[in-house]
Structure formats: C-alpha cells, structure tokens
Amino acid sequence: MKARIEVMLKDGVLDPQGEAVARALGSLGFEGVGGVRQGKLIELDLAAGDAEAARAEARRMCEALLANTVIETYRVEIVE
Amino acid sequence: MKARIEVMLKDGVLDPQGEAVARALGSLGFEGVGGVRQGKLIELDLAAGDAEAARAEARRMCEALLANTVIETYRVEIVE
C-alpha cells in the first residue's frame, strides 16, 4: 500500500519558512500573495495488507517520528 | 483563492531525506517500509479572481521559485 502523509504546522504556530517564501515571491514581483504555509509531504510504500492496517501503521509512524504533534498536524491518505 | 502546491523530487533523483526517514522508521521497529520520498507542501492565499488565474499564477511561482524543475516536479491544486 502507498501512503501519503501531509504534515503542516498548526494554525498560530509561526512558520518562518512560509514567511520567507512569501517575501521572496513579493521580491520577484508576485503581488497579492497572502499567507504562505509550508509543510512536508511524505510518500511511503508499506507492506500492510489492507488500507485500514496501512492507515493505522502510518498514523503510528506520524506519532512516533514524522510529526511533532505539539506544533504540527498530520493527515494520512492511503492512495493504492 | 487558496492554492496547494506539492513539490516532489523526480523519480530517479536521490532523496537523502526520504532515505533518512526510512532508516529512522526501521530503527524504531517499523517493518515493511519500502521506498520513502519526502517533498514540500506549500499552501498559498492568492488574490487572483478566479481559479484559472490562480492556477496560472501558482504555476509561474513554481517555475520561478518554488520548484527546481531540473530535479523536482510540482502539482498545483486550487482548493477554494
């Protein structure tokens, strides 16, 4: 099974990467850019036999390693 | 309009971040983890008036700054 995991900073947590992107876009002449948030996208191939098992394993991976749940949220999607 | 941009390394381009994640998951006891690829997820608020204009502007941003199109692919999605 293939899992896609999105990890984003929680709302309200300062996102210096996103702010740097917003400033850089402005300096390149792009106007009308409001908030920019940058997160991580992780694609994993898992040996789990079915989608529910893969989802549960991916969530355990997020809690253990992939996301810092104090400041980040994550979303797991099983794509195939 | 809100745009979501996914930037991933192209297939065949070495992904040391992904490999580090795979090794770390293995050392935490997660078995059956195959390939891991890590990319960026960027959410932008754009002032563009309609979805097509927002999509075109987001693609220009990718070409100019957000993706290194030599080694990365990007995908733009307009979500609202």
GROMACS .gro file of C-alpha atoms in nm:
model
  160
    1MET     CA    1   0.000   0.000   0.000
    2LYS     CA    2   0.115   0.353  -0.067
    3ALA     CA    3   0.054   0.619   0.197
    4ARG     CA    4   0.073   0.995   0.154
    5ILE     CA    5   0.126   1.190   0.472
    6GLU     CA    6   0.088   1.565   0.497
    7VAL     CA    7   0.248   1.738   0.794
    8MET     CA    8   0.169   2.107   0.847
    9LEU     CA    9   0.235   2.346   1.130
   10LYS     CA   10  -0.075   2.410   1.339
   11ASP     CA   11  -0.256   2.738   1.289
   12GLY     CA   12  -0.099   3.001   1.511
   13VAL     CA   13   0.245   2.845   1.509
   14LEU     CA   14   0.496   3.079   1.349
   15ASP     CA   15   0.609   2.950   1.008
   16PRO     CA   16   0.937   3.120   0.917
   17GLN     CA   17   0.979   2.910   0.603
   18GLY     CA   18   0.639   3.018   0.479
   19GLU     CA   19   0.715   3.380   0.559
   20ALA     CA   20   1.044   3.360   0.372
   21VAL     CA   21   0.861   3.219   0.068
   22ALA     CA   22   0.603   3.499   0.086
   23ARG     CA   23   0.876   3.763   0.098
   24ALA     CA   24   1.070   3.603  -0.185
   25LEU     CA   25   0.759   3.588  -0.403
   26GLY     CA   26   0.696   3.956  -0.331
   27SER     CA   27   1.050   4.049  -0.426
   28LEU     CA   28   1.007   3.857  -0.753
   29GLY     CA   29   0.710   4.076  -0.838
   30PHE     CA   30   0.423   3.845  -0.746
   31GLU     CA   31   0.150   4.059  -0.594
   32GLY     CA   32  -0.150   3.963  -0.389
   33VAL     CA   33   0.019   3.679  -0.204
   34GLY     CA   34  -0.140   3.643   0.138
   35GLY     CA   35  -0.042   3.384   0.391
   36VAL     CA   36   0.202   3.113   0.291
   37ARG     CA   37   0.243   2.794   0.494
   38GLN     CA   38   0.499   2.532   0.413
   39GLY     CA   39   0.476   2.174   0.527
   40LYS     CA   40   0.606   1.829   0.446
   41LEU     CA   41   0.469   1.567   0.216
   42ILE     CA   42   0.590   1.213   0.275
   43GLU     CA   43   0.513   0.921   0.048
   44LEU     CA   44   0.571   0.572   0.187
   45ASP     CA   45   0.540   0.223   0.049
   46LEU     CA   46   0.404  -0.001   0.323
   47ALA     CA   47   0.382  -0.378   0.336
   48ALA     CA   48   0.050  -0.370   0.521
   49GLY     CA   49  -0.208  -0.598   0.361
   50ASP     CA   50  -0.508  -0.367   0.355
   51ALA     CA   51  -0.586   0.002   0.363
   52GLU     CA   52  -0.701   0.011   0.725
   53ALA     CA   53  -0.385  -0.159   0.851
   54ALA     CA   54  -0.172   0.072   0.637
   55ARG     CA   55  -0.354   0.378   0.770
   56ALA     CA   56  -0.310   0.265   1.130
   57GLU     CA   57   0.060   0.199   1.078
   58ALA     CA   58   0.112   0.535   0.905
   59ARG     CA   59  -0.058   0.710   1.197
   60ARG     CA   60   0.172   0.533   1.442
   61MET     CA   61   0.468   0.649   1.233
   62CYS     CA   62   0.342   1.008   1.249
   63GLU     CA   63   0.303   0.995   1.625
   64ALA     CA   64   0.647   0.836   1.673
   65LEU     CA   65   0.860   1.021   1.419
   66LEU     CA   66   0.711   1.204   1.126
   67ALA     CA   67   0.518   1.481   1.301
   68ASN     CA   68   0.583   1.682   1.612
   69THR     CA   69   0.227   1.675   1.739
   70VAL     CA   70   0.288   1.963   1.979
   71ILE     CA   71   0.315   2.206   1.690
   72GLU     CA   72   0.216   2.006   1.381
   73THR     CA   73  -0.091   1.834   1.247
   74TYR     CA   74  -0.080   1.539   1.011
   75ARG     CA   75  -0.315   1.381   0.765
   76VAL     CA   76  -0.281   1.028   0.629
   77GLU     CA   77  -0.418   0.922   0.294
   78ILE     CA   78  -0.389   0.571   0.151
   79VAL     CA   79  -0.366   0.605  -0.223
   80GLU     CA   80  -0.340   0.250  -0.353
   81MET     CA   81  -0.820   3.171  -0.385
   82LYS     CA   82  -0.623   2.914  -0.193
   83ALA     CA   83  -0.361   2.708  -0.377
   84ARG     CA   84  -0.192   2.389  -0.260
   85ILE     CA   85   0.136   2.311  -0.430
   86GLU     CA   86   0.312   1.979  -0.399
   87VAL     CA   87   0.680   1.968  -0.489
   88MET     CA   88   0.847   1.627  -0.507
   89LEU     CA   89   1.183   1.510  -0.633
   90LYS     CA   90   1.159   1.344  -0.972
   91ASP     CA   91   1.180   0.965  -0.986
   92GLY     CA   92   1.541   0.862  -1.004
   93VAL     CA   93   1.670   1.165  -0.816
   94LEU     CA   94   1.835   1.059  -0.492
   95ASP     CA   95   1.626   1.158  -0.190
   96PRO     CA   96   1.851   1.157   0.119
   97GLN     CA   97   1.575   1.298   0.340
   98GLY     CA   98   1.346   1.013   0.242
   99GLU     CA   99   1.619   0.758   0.299
  100ALA     CA  100   1.689   0.901   0.642
  101VAL     CA  101   1.320   0.873   0.728
  102ALA     CA  102   1.313   0.511   0.607
  103ARG     CA  103   1.615   0.423   0.820
  104ALA     CA  104   1.474   0.602   1.125
  105LEU     CA  105   1.143   0.417   1.089
  106GLY     CA  106   1.330   0.089   1.067
  107SER     CA  107   1.530   0.165   1.379
  108LEU     CA  108   1.204   0.244   1.561
  109GLY     CA  109   1.080  -0.105   1.480
  110PHE     CA  110   0.851  -0.032   1.186
  111GLU     CA  111   0.887  -0.318   0.941
  112GLY     CA  112   0.790  -0.345   0.579
  113VAL     CA  113   0.869   0.015   0.493
  114GLY     CA  114   0.973   0.033   0.129
  115GLY     CA  115   1.060   0.349  -0.052
  116VAL     CA  116   1.011   0.680   0.126
  117ARG     CA  117   1.009   1.010  -0.064
  118GLN     CA  118   0.983   1.344   0.108
  119GLY     CA  119   0.865   1.660  -0.060
  120LYS     CA  120   0.722   2.000   0.016
  121LEU     CA  121   0.365   2.110   0.053
  122ILE     CA  122   0.304   2.482   0.015
  123GLU     CA  123  -0.031   2.649   0.083
  124LEU     CA  124  -0.077   3.000  -0.053
  125ASP     CA  125  -0.356   3.255  -0.035
  126LEU     CA  126  -0.375   3.432  -0.370
  127ALA     CA  127  -0.563   3.745  -0.465
  128ALA     CA  128  -0.645   3.608  -0.813
  129GLY     CA  129  -1.010   3.644  -0.901
  130ASP     CA  130  -1.083   3.302  -1.041
  131ALA     CA  131  -0.944   2.950  -1.025
  132GLU     CA  132  -0.783   2.956  -1.368
  133ALA     CA  133  -0.595   3.279  -1.297
  134ALA     CA  134  -0.487   3.145  -0.957
  135ARG     CA  135  -0.365   2.822  -1.113
  136ALA     CA  136  -0.165   3.009  -1.378
  137GLU     CA  137  -0.008   3.236  -1.119
  138ALA     CA  138   0.079   2.945  -0.891
  139ARG     CA  139   0.246   2.768  -1.184
  140ARG     CA  140   0.453   3.078  -1.258
  141MET     CA  141   0.556   3.085  -0.891
  142CYS     CA  142   0.665   2.723  -0.913
  143GLU     CA  143   0.873   2.786  -1.224
  144ALA     CA  144   1.032   3.099  -1.073
  145LEU     CA  145   1.092   3.000  -0.713
  146LEU     CA  146   0.906   2.713  -0.552
  147ALA     CA  147   1.036   2.418  -0.751
  148ASN     CA  148   1.370   2.338  -0.907
  149THR     CA  149   1.230   2.193  -1.226
  150VAL     CA  150   1.560   2.026  -1.313
  151ILE     CA  151   1.514   1.776  -1.032
  152GLU     CA  152   1.163   1.838  -0.899
  153THR     CA  153   0.808   1.807  -1.024
  154TYR     CA  154   0.523   2.018  -0.895
  155ARG     CA  155   0.148   1.989  -0.888
  156VAL     CA  156  -0.090   2.279  -0.834
  157GLU     CA  157  -0.436   2.237  -0.688
  158ILE     CA  158  -0.680   2.522  -0.632
  159VAL     CA  159  -0.884   2.431  -0.328
  160GLU     CA  160  -1.126   2.720  -0.280
   0.00000   0.00000   0.00000
